[in-house]
């Protein structure tokens, strides 16, 4: 029998930023900010691995997530996944707000496995996805009032897109279903269909409807790159947005249970470059000195 897991680090799966569906702090991001984003990612990854660990009870997951939060805020012991982020937050004058909100999402994952409707799913995205975009924007010193709403829309869309792509795997491995149950009922689908090798016509209709709703979110977020002062960050977000649009449109016709939705590396790069090129056409290069983020931004 294996030893019980003591810390979040013990639950790590080995998955890193290069395994994610979308770029995490690519080299478009200025080196002065990449360290903070990667430290944030690694902290969040530790919490996600706890929430998805099949050998832990919901109660033990909550305890470990609480310990991660306490380590970050100084209320508890340390953890190797925490110290780099603590240093970066101090260096950038940032509070731990966004990281702690993501832990709230992982607590939801520990307790909840079904979502009644779209509003419940977007509420989950408020904690599981939107804090990521907000943290990146705050580290770059962007104005929350100007950029948060469109960033929130893109982040929610990315989260729903990932849920749709992984719907079969999430159901089989974790008995977790993010697809709203009311949309399933509307099209005559049921949860058990997610365990099949191929999506039924009813489930395909569900996925199409949710993909269409996701495209609406991406349209709401489309102005974001032009609202960002940091030129390099605007290109990063433009690339991610273009990738998300292409992949979401693919779900209008593709079956995530039997077909690979993501493109190969070459097509992935070309699509990202298309987003970058479009942004370059819309806005000339604007150089500015780095603006330190205000302490307490994002509270």
XYZ file of C-alpha atoms in Angstrom:
299
model
C 0.000 0.000 0.000
C 1.369 3.392 -0.934
C 1.966 6.016 1.738
C -0.832 8.574 2.217
C -0.393 11.895 0.470
C 0.681 14.594 2.900
C 0.947 17.740 0.766
C -0.248 19.055 -2.576
C 3.219 18.407 -3.984
C 2.746 14.690 -3.261
C -0.348 14.712 -5.497
C 1.388 16.209 -8.527
C 0.825 14.324 -11.795
C 3.843 15.707 -13.618
C 1.658 17.683 -16.004
C 3.185 21.068 -16.867
C 2.532 24.166 -18.909
C 3.624 22.464 -22.134
C 0.804 19.931 -21.732
C -1.952 22.536 -21.663
C -4.346 23.136 -24.553
C -3.315 26.792 -24.850
C 0.006 28.625 -24.404
C 1.079 29.411 -20.843
C 3.475 32.377 -20.650
C 4.911 31.867 -24.117
C 8.017 33.779 -25.153
C 5.771 36.566 -26.408
C 5.471 37.522 -22.739
C 8.257 39.828 -21.541
C 10.823 37.983 -19.361
C 10.147 40.354 -16.459
C 6.615 38.912 -16.192
C 7.074 35.286 -17.262
C 8.391 34.186 -13.868
C 5.305 35.427 -12.059
C 2.941 33.767 -14.530
C 4.785 30.444 -14.394
C 4.879 30.530 -10.584
C 1.132 31.225 -10.593
C 0.580 28.369 -13.040
C 2.580 25.894 -10.939
C 0.673 26.827 -7.793
C -2.653 26.434 -9.575
C -1.496 23.184 -11.170
C -0.793 21.783 -7.694
C -4.339 22.605 -6.607
C -5.835 21.176 -9.793
C -3.937 17.928 -9.331
C -5.346 17.625 -5.819
C -8.915 18.229 -7.054
C -8.550 15.625 -9.809
C -6.760 12.963 -7.729
C -8.841 9.786 -7.803
C -7.234 8.370 -4.652
C -8.322 11.196 -2.350
C -11.675 11.609 -0.646
C -13.510 14.922 -1.080
C -12.777 15.740 2.555
C -9.044 15.108 2.154
C -8.977 17.202 -1.022
C -10.519 20.128 0.854
C -7.964 19.766 3.648
C -5.066 19.817 1.176
C -6.488 22.788 -0.729
C -6.962 24.647 2.540
C -3.330 23.913 3.373
C -2.265 25.349 0.009
C -4.226 28.510 0.765
C -2.763 28.797 4.270
C 0.762 28.336 2.952
C 0.239 31.165 0.463
C -1.227 33.571 3.016
C 1.246 32.699 5.751
C -1.327 31.078 8.035
C 0.170 27.608 7.743
C 3.242 25.632 6.803
C 5.167 25.837 3.567
C 4.900 23.789 0.375
C 7.338 23.675 -2.569
C 4.520 24.673 -4.916
C 3.885 27.854 -2.917
C 7.195 29.605 -2.251
C 7.925 30.763 -5.851
C 4.511 32.394 -6.095
C 4.903 34.083 -2.693
C 8.170 35.614 -3.894
C 6.676 36.768 -7.200
C 3.604 38.276 -5.542
C 5.845 40.251 -3.223
C 8.068 41.394 -6.085
C 5.092 42.588 -8.153
C 3.145 44.057 -5.249
C 0.206 41.724 -5.874
C -2.227 40.178 -3.365
C -2.980 36.432 -3.430
C -6.625 37.067 -4.387
C -6.657 35.408 -7.824
C -4.785 32.293 -6.705
C -7.113 31.855 -3.731
C -10.163 32.184 -5.986
C -8.857 29.339 -8.141
C -8.616 27.175 -5.031
C -12.332 27.916 -4.529
C -12.948 26.377 -7.957
C -10.998 23.263 -6.985
C -13.057 22.998 -3.805
C -16.125 23.040 -6.047
C -14.605 20.190 -8.061
C -14.089 18.211 -4.870
C -17.735 18.611 -3.849
C -19.647 18.932 -7.115
C -19.785 16.797 -10.244
C -22.841 18.097 -12.143
C -24.024 21.521 -13.355
C -27.705 22.291 -13.736
C -27.542 25.047 -16.333
C -25.344 27.559 -18.175
C -25.444 30.061 -15.311
C -24.047 27.475 -12.899
C -21.280 26.670 -15.352
C -20.353 30.343 -15.809
C -20.326 30.748 -12.021
C -17.773 27.948 -11.925
C -15.768 29.701 -14.660
C -15.754 32.860 -12.535
C -13.475 31.003 -10.122
C -11.818 28.395 -12.351
C -10.835 30.587 -15.314
C -11.413 34.319 -14.942
C -8.833 34.772 -12.128
C -6.124 33.498 -14.493
C -6.682 36.285 -16.992
C -7.049 38.859 -14.242
C -3.745 37.823 -12.657
C -1.884 38.076 -15.963
C -3.366 41.507 -16.624
C -2.553 42.742 -13.109
C 1.061 41.570 -13.370
C 1.345 43.648 -16.553
C -0.122 46.697 -14.828
C -3.234 46.871 -17.006
C -6.323 48.829 -15.949
C -8.902 46.375 -14.525
C -11.874 48.554 -15.462
C -10.713 48.614 -19.063
C -9.742 44.982 -19.545
C -11.429 42.696 -17.016
C -14.839 42.321 -18.748
C -13.438 41.198 -22.100
C -10.776 39.064 -20.407
C -13.463 37.353 -18.326
C -15.400 36.492 -21.486
C -12.344 34.953 -23.173
C -11.332 33.011 -20.068
C -14.832 31.614 -19.617
C -14.865 30.596 -23.278
C -11.506 28.818 -22.941
C -12.789 26.934 -19.907
C -16.000 25.819 -21.605
C -14.037 24.838 -24.708
C -11.774 22.640 -22.601
C -14.812 21.091 -20.925
C -16.324 20.240 -24.311
C -13.086 18.776 -25.661
C -12.562 16.677 -22.539
C -16.193 15.782 -21.816
C -15.713 12.055 -22.381
C -12.473 11.840 -20.389
C -13.890 13.866 -17.498
C -16.903 11.566 -17.268
C -14.986 8.296 -17.573
C -12.078 9.198 -15.290
C -13.672 11.516 -12.734
C -17.455 11.063 -13.084
C -17.480 14.809 -13.602
C -19.876 16.454 -16.081
C -19.587 20.153 -16.812
C -22.116 20.050 -19.659
C -25.286 21.706 -18.292
C -27.942 19.122 -17.576
C -30.781 21.291 -18.871
C -29.128 21.454 -22.305
C -28.764 17.659 -22.248
C -32.474 17.251 -21.501
C -33.412 19.785 -24.184
C -31.796 17.607 -26.870
C -32.836 14.241 -25.446
C -29.308 13.354 -24.286
C -28.235 11.879 -20.984
C -24.997 11.698 -19.050
C -24.335 8.042 -19.869
C -23.819 9.000 -23.539
C -20.520 10.618 -22.535
C -19.088 7.167 -21.899
C -19.578 5.989 -25.491
C -16.862 5.728 -28.133
C -18.792 8.059 -30.424
C -21.230 10.866 -29.652
C -24.879 10.182 -30.371
C -26.844 12.634 -32.541
C -28.454 13.963 -29.362
C -25.088 14.598 -27.713
C -23.719 16.170 -30.899
C -26.631 18.629 -30.778
C -25.737 19.477 -27.167
C -22.108 20.118 -28.078
C -23.083 22.278 -31.049
C -25.337 24.466 -28.910
C -22.648 24.935 -26.276
C -20.037 25.655 -28.940
C -22.318 28.368 -30.329
C -22.660 29.906 -26.863
C -18.884 29.765 -26.507
C -18.453 31.633 -29.791
C -20.667 34.389 -28.368
C -18.299 34.672 -25.393
C -15.321 34.845 -27.730
C -17.020 37.606 -29.711
C -17.521 39.529 -26.459
C -13.825 39.121 -25.711
C -12.561 40.016 -29.187
C -11.769 43.691 -28.358
C -9.350 42.723 -25.557
C -6.021 42.729 -27.479
C -6.611 46.313 -28.622
C -7.415 47.436 -25.065
C -4.130 46.191 -23.632
C -1.243 48.623 -23.259
C 1.492 45.967 -23.158
C 2.174 45.195 -26.809
C 3.638 41.723 -26.257
C 0.736 40.662 -24.054
C -1.739 41.903 -26.656
C -0.121 39.593 -29.218
C -0.233 36.631 -26.817
C -3.929 37.128 -26.170
C -4.685 37.668 -29.856
C -3.034 34.330 -30.646
C -4.965 32.522 -27.909
C -8.236 34.117 -29.009
C -7.738 33.077 -32.630
C -6.916 29.505 -31.582
C -10.018 29.367 -29.411
C -12.273 30.588 -32.222
C -10.921 27.997 -34.656
C -11.222 25.134 -32.162
C -14.706 26.151 -31.064
C -15.904 26.338 -34.659
C -14.460 22.871 -35.101
C -16.768 21.584 -32.371
C -19.760 22.619 -34.481
C -18.965 19.641 -36.717
C -16.461 17.441 -34.865
C -17.139 14.748 -32.279
C -14.881 15.129 -29.215
C -15.551 11.525 -28.186
C -14.135 10.021 -31.375
C -12.155 12.802 -33.077
C -9.164 14.889 -32.086
C -10.322 18.479 -31.808
C -6.921 20.100 -31.324
C -4.709 20.742 -34.329
C -1.164 19.521 -34.813
C 1.726 21.795 -33.861
C 2.162 23.253 -37.361
C -1.509 24.134 -37.801
C -1.584 25.377 -34.214
C 1.321 27.749 -34.906
C -0.156 29.006 -38.166
C -3.477 29.755 -36.518
C -1.755 31.631 -33.701
C 0.290 33.616 -36.190
C -2.929 34.606 -37.932
C -4.207 36.108 -34.699
C -0.933 37.942 -34.140
C -0.899 39.286 -37.691
C -4.440 40.589 -37.371
C -3.491 42.473 -34.224
C -0.369 43.902 -35.839
C -2.516 45.274 -38.647
C -5.006 46.850 -36.235
C -2.511 48.521 -33.925
C 1.023 49.825 -34.433
C 3.756 49.027 -31.955
C 3.461 51.228 -28.882
C 6.454 51.131 -26.615
C 6.135 52.194 -23.035
C 8.154 51.817 -19.890
C 6.967 48.990 -17.657
C 4.302 50.238 -15.290
C 4.456 48.631 -11.839
C 1.176 47.077 -10.800
C -0.465 48.887 -7.943
C -0.346 47.031 -4.662
C -3.696 45.481 -3.995
C -4.784 45.467 -7.651
C -7.383 42.822 -8.357
C -8.857 42.763 -4.854
